[in-house]
Structure formats: structure tokens, C-alpha cells
Amino acid sequence: MNQANELPIDQDVAPPSPELVRQALQSVVSSVAFQASPRLQQFLTYVVEETLAGRGAQIRGKAIAVEVYGRSIDGTGGRNLVRVEARRLRRLLNEFYEDQWDGQGVRIFVDSGGYKPRFSQGRTTGCDNSNAQNSDLLGGHRRLQQVLPIGLGCLVLIAATGFWFTRDNKVVLPTTQSIEQAERTALGEQSLTRLQAANLADQARGMFFPVFDVKRQQIALGMFQHAAELDPALSDGYAGSAQVLATLAMLSPDEAQRDDLFSQASEMSRKALDLSPTDAWANGANGWVLATQNNPVEAMKYARLSVELAPNDGHILDLVGITAIMAGAPELAAEVSDPERLRSGSGRFGARNIWGVSQLMLENYEKVVDAFKGAPAAGAPVSAPSLLFQAVAQDQLGHTEEAQRLVNEMRKTWPEFPSEFLAGRIFQNDDATRQAILDTLIRY
């Protein structure tokens, strides 16, 4: 069973799809109230995406403190902050649905007593536990209880007057749709096959990390290729295929195979750009292909253009981040992976790793340790490169015992991981970082 589809819902109601939930999330975080609070945008995005990934039961205040607010794993200050912020989140959510929601689509709840969201479709399905809280509040205000019926009567009178006034002058109030919703609606109107292809490509691009997992990359490649078969006129399948083929080429030790994969990647990238020259993904994928082929100047041109086209798209930011690392531009990698930067869609764990690597290249070793050390608490995967980068940082800080422990753990858990080979590939334009990694591997 696919855990990613096991969404918390109201009983006896068909589960909303992840796509509908993400549309609802985008509507909320793009509202005026949430635009003024980037941290709450990140808070809500984090808990929703964790739930969609099947990890809702593991959402804890500690993980939110680390992942969203950048707090230390130790101590209770971060968890106290999360509790306060959760109350603000519930209040803003309630205000959004009371004031701006048209009753269509999915509603997101974050009930008191936890952080795991639940989802219901339509205005009448489901309610949060604020009713009981409101009842307690009214119980403590007798005057409010006396005045409330009069106020409700006035509202009914006003509503009735408005009905008669507008009965012969029909007024249609506009509803707000996010860009993503509008794009999906337009695709559906044009062709259901195109919508299916776009959805498949969107699912596959969430599999880009861990980059070094070859089997995962091959699965994603099959999905991208199928998307291109479903709709050969949609650039997404080609852009996704290009980024995966370039990644597999970078990871291949066989020169002939590597050349063949690079040739395929370039062809897919060309098709994506021909179909959609202003698409952020097509440009970002082309930048990544050029970076893996050691063409840093051209790679950075396309990378920067893709950020301008989609400055908050999580996948684009991650794609640009690893492109910048390969091109020897840690400042751009740090900019697009900054924990304070607003992000949407996929690309959360990749951003943490990119931030850590960018800090390694910039020789900010304490930040490297903080970035990778917080990964397990936040639910992020631990990999051989993350242990290796921590070991290098600890070695540079003079913590030799911890560096030795990390190298030992990496070699024990991933005995066949080609550390030296990949260090040469990833940091082909950063001699200092590559040498620091090789020195650490030799020393320990």
C-alpha cells in the first residue's frame, strides 16, 4: 500500500487526492495573511507535505523546531516556540476559511493537541475542535451571550436585504485560484492526457533526492519517459528525463556509458527548451546537464534564468542549487537553499543538503555540522555523502574523534560508496573542497 496516499480524512468521505490537498495548501499560503508570515507558510507546508508523504504520525514539535525554525535539537525553547506558533497557525487558518474560502475544494485543519493536519472536502464536512473552545469562551462572558442573539438577528436581516437588493442584479463574486490550480485547470480543459502526463512528471520530480540513489533515479526516469509518451508536446517529461540522464551519467564510472547518457540528456534538454523556452524546469534541467558536462559558465546562465522564472519553486531551487555546486558557485547554492527562503512544492530535504554543502564550500564548518546533524530529527534521510561532509567539517574544526566516528560509520554502512570518485565529480570546479574531502578520507 502506498503510504503517500493515506491522508487523514473525515470518516465516510472519499479521501481527497494529494493534488487537491496541494492546491488547497497553495491557496492558503498565497493568501494575504499568510504572505505576511513566511514562517507559518513553511510550518503549514511542512506538516502537510509530511502527511502526504505518509509520515503524519511522526510529526513532532521537535522536528518542526529544527526543520522550520532552525532551532537546536536540544532544549525545550524550540518546542515552546512551536506550540505558540501552532496557535497562530490555527487562528490564521480559521480566519482564512471564514473570510476568503468559497467552500469549494479541500479544507485543511490543524487540530489542537497535535500538529498532524487533516483534510476534508466541502464547507459542510468536518470541523475542528474550536467549537468547544468557543463555547467555553462564551460561557465566561454573560453579556456576550445576551447580545449574541440580537447580533445574529441583525445579520439575518442584513443578509435578507442583500438578497432582495441583488436578486435582479446578479453579482458573481470572483474566487481566488492559485497559479498552480489555474494551470492544472487549463491543462484539464485542453486534454486529460496532458493533465495525466503533467501529474506524472510532477510526482517523478519529487524523487530527485537522494541524488546518489541510482535505483531511485532509474524509477524516476521511467516515469518521465512515460509522461513524454503520453504527451509528446509537453516539455515536463523531457526536462525530467534530461535531469535524470545527466545525473546517471555523472554517477557512471564507465566512460562509454557516460558519453551515451550525456548525449541522451542533451537531446532531451533540447526538446524541452524547443517546446517551452520560457519554462523554468526546462531551463533548470539544461543548466544541470551543462554542469555535469563541466560547462560551468553556460550552466550558470541557465540556472540563474530558471530562478528568475520560478523563484519559489522548491524543485527548481534544488536543481539550481546542485548546479551551482557543480559549477563552483557556492554563493548561489547558499542563496537558493537558505533555510529562511520561502519555498513551495517539492524540494525540502534536498535544500537542507545543498545548504550544508554550500557552507562546506564557503568554509562555514559550524553551519555544515548544524545542517546535517539536524537531518534525522527532521525526518530527512541520512546518506553516505552527508556523513562524509560532516566528517570533513569536524576535521576542519579539530574534532578528530567525531570525524573518525563519522568516517567509520560511513564505511560500515555504505562500504561500496565511491567517495573519492564522486568527490572528484561533484567538486570538479572547487579544488579546495575536493582536496579537503580527499585529505579527510586519507587521514581517517
Coordinates of C-alpha atoms in Angstrom, one line a residue:
M1 CA 0.0 0.0 0.0
N2 CA 1.3 3.4 -0.9
Q3 CA 1.5 5.4 2.4
A4 CA 1.7 8.7 0.5
N5 CA -2.0 8.4 -0.4
E6 CA -3.1 7.6 3.2
L7 CA -4.4 11.0 4.0
P8 CA -6.2 11.8 7.3
I9 CA -9.8 12.5 6.4
D10 CA -13.2 12.6 7.9
Q11 CA -14.9 9.2 8.1
D12 CA -17.3 8.1 5.4
V13 CA -15.9 10.7 3.0
A14 CA -13.8 9.8 -0.1
P15 CA -10.1 10.8 0.5
P16 CA -9.0 14.0 -1.3
S17 CA -6.1 13.4 -3.7
P18 CA -2.6 14.7 -2.9
E19 CA -3.0 17.1 -5.8
L20 CA -6.2 18.6 -4.4
V21 CA -4.6 18.9 -1.0
R22 CA -1.6 20.7 -2.5
Q23 CA -4.0 23.0 -4.4
A24 CA -5.7 23.9 -1.1
L25 CA -2.3 24.4 0.6
Q26 CA -1.2 26.8 -2.2
S27 CA -4.5 28.8 -1.8
V28 CA -3.8 29.2 1.9
V29 CA -0.2 30.1 1.8
S30 CA -0.7 32.6 -1.0
S31 CA -3.4 34.5 0.9
V32 CA -2.6 38.0 2.2
A33 CA -2.5 36.9 5.9
F34 CA 0.0 34.1 5.3
Q35 CA 2.1 36.1 2.8
A36 CA 2.8 38.4 5.8
S37 CA 4.1 35.3 7.8
P38 CA 6.6 33.3 5.8
R39 CA 7.4 31.1 8.9
L40 CA 3.7 30.0 9.2
Q41 CA 3.7 29.3 5.4
Q42 CA 6.7 27.0 6.0
F43 CA 5.1 25.5 9.1
L44 CA 1.9 24.6 7.3
T45 CA 3.7 23.4 4.2
Y46 CA 6.0 21.2 6.3
V47 CA 3.2 19.4 8.2
V48 CA 1.0 18.9 5.0
E49 CA 3.9 17.6 2.9
E50 CA 5.0 15.2 5.7
T51 CA 1.4 13.9 5.9
L52 CA 1.2 13.4 2.2
A53 CA 4.5 11.5 2.3
G54 CA 2.9 9.1 4.8
R55 CA 4.8 10.5 7.8
G56 CA 2.0 12.3 9.5
A57 CA 2.1 10.1 12.6
Q58 CA 5.7 11.1 13.1
I59 CA 5.2 14.8 13.1
R60 CA 6.7 16.2 16.4
G61 CA 7.3 19.7 17.8
K62 CA 11.0 18.9 17.9
A63 CA 11.2 18.2 14.2
I64 CA 9.2 21.4 13.4
A65 CA 11.5 23.4 15.6
V66 CA 14.6 22.1 13.8
E67 CA 13.2 22.0 10.2
V68 CA 11.1 25.2 10.1
Y69 CA 12.6 27.4 12.8
G70 CA 16.2 26.3 12.6
R71 CA 16.4 25.7 16.4
S72 CA 18.7 23.3 18.2
I73 CA 17.6 19.7 18.7
D74 CA 18.4 20.1 22.4
G75 CA 16.4 22.0 24.9
T76 CA 12.7 23.0 25.2
G77 CA 12.8 26.5 23.8
G78 CA 12.2 25.3 20.3
R79 CA 9.2 23.2 21.2
N80 CA 7.6 26.0 23.2
L81 CA 8.0 28.3 20.2
V82 CA 6.3 25.7 18.0
R83 CA 3.3 25.5 20.4
V84 CA 2.9 29.3 20.3
E85 CA 3.3 29.3 16.5
A86 CA 0.8 26.4 16.2
R87 CA -1.9 28.6 17.9
R88 CA -1.2 31.4 15.5
L89 CA -1.4 28.9 12.6
R90 CA -4.8 27.6 13.7
R91 CA -6.1 31.2 14.1
L92 CA -5.0 32.3 10.7
L93 CA -6.3 29.1 9.1
N94 CA -9.7 29.7 10.7
E95 CA -9.7 33.3 9.6
F96 CA -8.8 32.3 6.0
Y97 CA -11.6 29.8 5.7
E98 CA -14.2 32.1 7.4
D99 CA -13.3 35.1 5.3
Q100 CA -11.9 34.0 1.9
W101 CA -12.8 30.4 1.2
D102 CA -15.6 29.8 -1.3
G103 CA -16.5 26.4 0.1
Q104 CA -15.0 24.5 -2.8
G105 CA -12.2 22.0 -2.7
V106 CA -10.3 20.8 0.3
R107 CA -10.1 22.4 3.7
I108 CA -7.1 21.9 5.9
F109 CA -7.4 21.5 9.7
V110 CA -4.6 21.5 12.3
D111 CA -6.5 20.5 15.4
S112 CA -5.4 21.4 18.9
G113 CA -3.3 18.8 20.7
G114 CA -1.0 18.0 17.8
Y115 CA 0.4 19.1 14.5
K116 CA -0.8 16.5 12.1
P117 CA -3.2 18.1 9.7
R118 CA -6.4 16.5 8.4
F119 CA -8.3 17.3 5.2
S120 CA -12.0 17.5 4.3
Q121 CA -13.8 18.4 1.1
G122 CA -16.5 21.0 1.0
R123 CA -17.7 23.5 3.6
T124 CA -20.0 21.2 5.5
T125 CA -17.7 18.2 6.0
G126 CA -15.6 18.1 9.2
C127 CA -15.0 20.8 11.8
D128 CA -12.1 21.5 14.1
N129 CA -12.4 21.5 17.8
S130 CA -12.7 25.2 18.0
N131 CA -16.4 24.9 18.7
A132 CA -15.8 23.6 22.1
Q133 CA -13.3 26.3 22.8
N134 CA -15.7 29.0 21.6
S135 CA -18.4 27.6 23.9
D136 CA -16.0 27.9 26.8
L137 CA -15.2 31.5 25.8
L138 CA -18.9 32.4 25.7
G139 CA -19.6 30.8 29.0
G140 CA -17.2 33.2 30.6
H141 CA -18.9 36.3 29.0
R142 CA -22.6 36.5 30.1
R143 CA -23.0 39.9 28.4
L144 CA -21.8 38.4 25.1
Q145 CA -24.3 35.6 25.4
Q146 CA -27.1 38.1 25.9
V147 CA -26.0 40.3 22.9
L148 CA -25.2 37.5 20.5
P149 CA -28.8 36.6 19.6
I150 CA -29.5 40.2 18.7
G151 CA -26.4 40.4 16.6
L152 CA -27.3 37.3 14.8
G153 CA -30.8 38.7 14.1
C154 CA -29.2 41.8 12.6
L155 CA -27.0 39.7 10.4
V156 CA -30.0 37.7 9.1
L157 CA -31.8 41.0 8.4
I158 CA -28.8 42.4 6.5
A159 CA -28.5 39.1 4.5
A160 CA -32.1 39.2 3.6
T161 CA -31.9 42.8 2.5
G162 CA -28.9 42.0 0.4
F163 CA -30.7 39.1 -1.3
W164 CA -33.6 41.3 -2.4
F165 CA -31.3 44.1 -3.5
T166 CA -29.2 41.8 -5.7
R167 CA -31.9 39.4 -6.8
D168 CA -32.5 41.2 -10.1
N169 CA -28.8 42.3 -10.4
K170 CA -26.9 39.1 -10.1
V171 CA -23.4 39.6 -8.7
V172 CA -20.8 36.9 -9.2
L173 CA -18.0 37.3 -6.7
P174 CA -14.6 36.2 -8.0
T175 CA -12.9 33.3 -6.4
T176 CA -9.2 33.2 -5.9
Q177 CA -7.2 30.5 -7.7
S178 CA -3.5 29.9 -7.3
I179 CA -1.4 29.8 -10.4
E180 CA -0.9 26.1 -10.0
Q181 CA -4.7 25.5 -9.8
A182 CA -5.2 27.6 -12.9
E183 CA -2.5 25.7 -14.8
R184 CA -4.0 22.4 -13.9
T185 CA -7.5 23.5 -14.8
A186 CA -6.2 24.8 -18.2
L187 CA -4.4 21.5 -18.8
G188 CA -7.5 19.5 -18.0
E189 CA -9.6 21.7 -20.4
Q190 CA -7.1 21.2 -23.1
S191 CA -6.5 17.5 -22.7
L192 CA -7.0 14.9 -19.9
T193 CA -4.0 13.0 -21.3
R194 CA -1.9 16.2 -21.0
L195 CA -3.1 16.6 -17.4
Q196 CA -2.2 13.0 -16.7
A197 CA 1.3 13.5 -18.2
A198 CA 1.9 16.7 -16.1
N199 CA 0.8 15.0 -12.9
L200 CA 3.1 12.0 -13.6
A201 CA 6.1 14.3 -14.2
D202 CA 5.3 16.3 -11.1
Q203 CA 5.3 13.1 -9.0
A204 CA 8.6 11.9 -10.5
R205 CA 10.4 15.2 -9.9
G206 CA 9.8 14.7 -6.2
M207 CA 12.1 11.7 -6.4
F208 CA 15.2 13.7 -7.4
F209 CA 16.7 13.3 -4.0
P210 CA 18.8 11.4 -2.8
V211 CA 20.7 12.2 -6.0
F212 CA 23.1 9.3 -5.4
D213 CA 20.4 6.6 -5.3
V214 CA 20.7 5.1 -8.8
K215 CA 17.7 2.8 -8.5
R216 CA 15.5 5.7 -7.4
Q217 CA 16.8 7.8 -10.4
Q218 CA 16.0 5.0 -12.8
I219 CA 12.4 4.7 -11.5
A220 CA 12.0 8.5 -11.9
L221 CA 13.4 8.2 -15.4
G222 CA 10.8 5.6 -16.4
M223 CA 8.0 7.9 -15.1
F224 CA 9.4 10.9 -17.0
Q225 CA 9.7 8.9 -20.2
H226 CA 6.1 7.7 -19.8
A227 CA 5.0 11.3 -19.3
A228 CA 6.7 12.2 -22.6
E229 CA 4.9 9.2 -24.3
L230 CA 1.5 10.3 -23.0
D231 CA 2.0 13.8 -24.3
P232 CA 5.0 14.4 -26.6
A233 CA 4.1 18.1 -26.8
L234 CA 4.6 18.7 -23.0
S235 CA 8.1 19.8 -22.0
D236 CA 7.9 18.3 -18.5
G237 CA 8.7 14.7 -19.5
Y238 CA 11.7 15.8 -21.5
A239 CA 13.1 18.2 -18.8
G240 CA 12.8 15.5 -16.2
S241 CA 14.4 12.9 -18.4
A242 CA 17.3 15.3 -19.1
Q243 CA 18.0 15.9 -15.4
V244 CA 17.9 12.2 -14.6
L245 CA 20.0 11.1 -17.6
A246 CA 22.6 13.7 -16.7
T247 CA 22.6 12.5 -13.1
L248 CA 23.1 8.9 -14.1
A249 CA 25.9 10.0 -16.5
M250 CA 27.7 11.8 -13.6
L251 CA 27.4 8.7 -11.4
S252 CA 28.6 6.2 -14.1
P253 CA 32.2 5.1 -13.9
D254 CA 32.1 3.6 -17.4
E255 CA 33.3 6.3 -19.9
A256 CA 31.4 4.9 -22.9
Q257 CA 28.1 4.6 -21.0
R258 CA 28.7 8.1 -19.6
D259 CA 29.1 9.6 -23.0
D260 CA 25.9 7.9 -24.2
L261 CA 23.9 9.1 -21.2
F262 CA 25.2 12.7 -21.7
S263 CA 24.2 12.5 -25.4
Q264 CA 20.6 11.4 -24.4
A265 CA 20.4 14.1 -21.7
S266 CA 21.4 16.8 -24.2
E267 CA 18.8 15.6 -26.6
M268 CA 16.0 15.6 -24.0
S269 CA 17.1 19.0 -22.8
R270 CA 17.0 20.4 -26.3
K271 CA 13.5 19.1 -26.8
A272 CA 12.2 20.6 -23.6
L273 CA 13.6 24.0 -24.5
D274 CA 12.2 23.8 -28.0
L275 CA 8.8 23.1 -26.7
S276 CA 8.9 25.6 -23.8
P277 CA 11.8 28.1 -24.0
T278 CA 10.5 30.2 -21.0
D279 CA 9.7 27.2 -18.8
A280 CA 11.8 27.3 -15.5
W281 CA 12.1 23.5 -15.4
A282 CA 13.4 23.2 -19.0
N283 CA 16.0 25.9 -18.3
G284 CA 17.0 24.5 -15.0
A285 CA 17.4 21.0 -16.4
N286 CA 19.5 22.3 -19.2
G287 CA 21.7 24.1 -16.6
W288 CA 22.2 20.8 -14.7
V289 CA 23.1 18.9 -17.9
L290 CA 25.7 21.6 -18.8
A291 CA 27.1 21.5 -15.2
T292 CA 27.5 17.7 -15.2
Q293 CA 29.3 18.1 -18.6
N294 CA 31.7 20.6 -16.9
N295 CA 30.5 23.7 -18.7
P296 CA 30.1 25.9 -15.7
V297 CA 29.7 29.3 -17.5
E298 CA 26.7 28.2 -19.6
A299 CA 25.3 26.1 -16.8
M300 CA 25.1 29.2 -14.5
K301 CA 23.4 31.2 -17.2
Y302 CA 20.5 28.8 -17.4
A303 CA 20.5 28.2 -13.7
R304 CA 20.0 31.9 -12.9
L305 CA 17.4 32.3 -15.6
S306 CA 15.3 29.4 -14.1
V307 CA 15.4 31.0 -10.7
E308 CA 14.1 34.3 -12.2
L309 CA 11.3 32.3 -13.8
A310 CA 10.3 30.4 -10.7
P311 CA 11.8 32.0 -7.6
N312 CA 9.9 29.9 -5.0
D313 CA 9.5 26.5 -6.7
G314 CA 11.3 24.0 -4.4
H315 CA 12.3 21.7 -7.2
I316 CA 13.8 24.5 -9.3
L317 CA 15.7 25.9 -6.4
D318 CA 17.1 22.4 -5.6
L319 CA 18.1 21.9 -9.3
V320 CA 19.8 25.3 -9.4
G321 CA 21.5 24.6 -6.0
I322 CA 23.2 21.4 -7.2
T323 CA 24.0 23.0 -10.5
A324 CA 25.7 25.9 -8.6
I325 CA 27.7 23.3 -6.5
M326 CA 28.9 21.5 -9.6
A327 CA 29.8 24.8 -11.3
G328 CA 31.8 26.0 -8.3
A329 CA 29.3 28.8 -7.3
P330 CA 28.6 28.2 -3.6
E331 CA 27.1 31.7 -3.1
L332 CA 24.2 30.9 -5.5
A333 CA 23.8 27.4 -3.9
A334 CA 23.5 29.1 -0.5
E335 CA 21.1 31.7 -1.8
V336 CA 18.6 29.2 -3.2
S337 CA 18.9 26.7 -0.3
D338 CA 18.8 29.3 2.5
P339 CA 16.5 28.0 5.3
E340 CA 14.9 31.4 5.5
R341 CA 13.8 31.3 1.9
L342 CA 10.2 30.8 1.1
R343 CA 9.6 27.6 -0.9
S344 CA 6.6 25.8 -2.4
G345 CA 6.0 22.3 -3.7
S346 CA 8.7 19.6 -3.5
G347 CA 12.3 20.1 -2.5
R348 CA 12.7 20.2 1.3
F349 CA 15.3 17.6 2.1
G350 CA 17.4 18.5 -0.9
A351 CA 17.5 22.1 0.3
R352 CA 19.0 21.1 3.6
N353 CA 21.8 19.1 2.0
I354 CA 22.5 21.8 -0.6
W355 CA 22.7 24.4 2.2
G356 CA 25.2 22.1 4.1
V357 CA 27.4 21.6 1.1
S358 CA 27.3 25.3 0.2
Q359 CA 28.6 26.1 3.7
L360 CA 31.3 23.4 3.4
M361 CA 32.5 25.1 0.2
L362 CA 32.3 28.5 1.9
E363 CA 34.3 27.0 4.9
N364 CA 31.5 27.8 7.4
Y365 CA 32.1 24.5 9.2
E366 CA 29.8 25.0 12.2
K367 CA 26.9 25.6 9.8
V368 CA 27.8 22.4 8.0
V369 CA 27.5 20.4 11.2
D370 CA 24.2 22.0 12.1
A371 CA 22.7 21.4 8.7
F372 CA 23.5 17.7 8.6
K373 CA 23.2 16.9 12.3
G374 CA 19.6 18.1 12.3
A375 CA 18.5 15.9 9.4
P376 CA 17.4 12.8 11.4
A377 CA 15.3 14.8 13.8
A378 CA 13.6 16.4 10.9
G379 CA 12.9 13.1 9.1
A380 CA 15.5 13.8 6.4
P381 CA 17.4 10.8 5.0
V382 CA 20.9 10.1 6.1
S383 CA 23.3 9.2 3.3
A384 CA 27.0 8.4 2.8
P385 CA 27.7 11.9 1.4
S386 CA 26.0 13.6 4.4
L387 CA 28.3 11.6 6.8
L388 CA 31.3 12.4 4.7
F389 CA 30.6 16.1 4.6
Q390 CA 30.1 16.2 8.4
A391 CA 33.4 14.3 8.8
V392 CA 35.2 16.9 6.8
A393 CA 33.7 19.8 8.7
Q394 CA 34.5 18.1 12.1
D395 CA 38.1 17.5 10.9
Q396 CA 38.5 21.2 9.9
L397 CA 37.1 22.2 13.4
G398 CA 39.7 20.0 15.0
H399 CA 37.2 17.4 16.3
T400 CA 39.2 14.4 15.2
E401 CA 37.4 11.7 17.2
E402 CA 34.0 12.7 15.8
A403 CA 35.5 12.9 12.3
Q404 CA 36.8 9.4 12.8
R405 CA 33.5 8.1 14.0
L406 CA 31.6 9.5 11.1
V407 CA 34.0 8.1 8.5
N408 CA 33.8 4.7 10.2
E409 CA 30.0 4.8 10.2
M410 CA 30.0 5.7 6.5
R411 CA 32.3 2.9 5.5
K412 CA 30.5 0.4 7.7
T413 CA 27.0 1.3 6.4
W414 CA 28.0 2.0 2.7
P415 CA 31.2 0.0 2.1
E416 CA 30.9 0.3 -1.7
F417 CA 30.2 4.0 -1.8
P418 CA 32.8 5.6 -4.2
S419 CA 33.7 8.6 -2.1
E420 CA 36.9 9.6 -4.0
F421 CA 35.3 9.2 -7.4
L422 CA 32.2 11.3 -6.6
A423 CA 34.3 13.9 -4.8
G424 CA 36.1 14.5 -8.0
R425 CA 32.9 14.7 -10.0
I426 CA 30.8 16.9 -7.7
F427 CA 33.7 19.4 -6.8
Q428 CA 35.3 19.4 -10.3
N429 CA 35.4 23.2 -10.1
D430 CA 36.3 23.6 -6.5
D431 CA 39.8 22.3 -5.8
A432 CA 39.9 23.3 -2.2
T433 CA 36.8 21.4 -1.1
R434 CA 37.7 18.4 -3.2
Q435 CA 41.2 18.3 -1.6
A436 CA 39.7 18.7 1.9
I437 CA 37.5 15.6 1.3
L438 CA 40.3 13.5 -0.1
D439 CA 42.6 14.5 2.9
T440 CA 39.9 13.5 5.4
L441 CA 39.4 10.1 3.7
I442 CA 43.2 9.5 3.8
R443 CA 43.6 10.8 7.3
Y444 CA 40.9 8.6 8.8

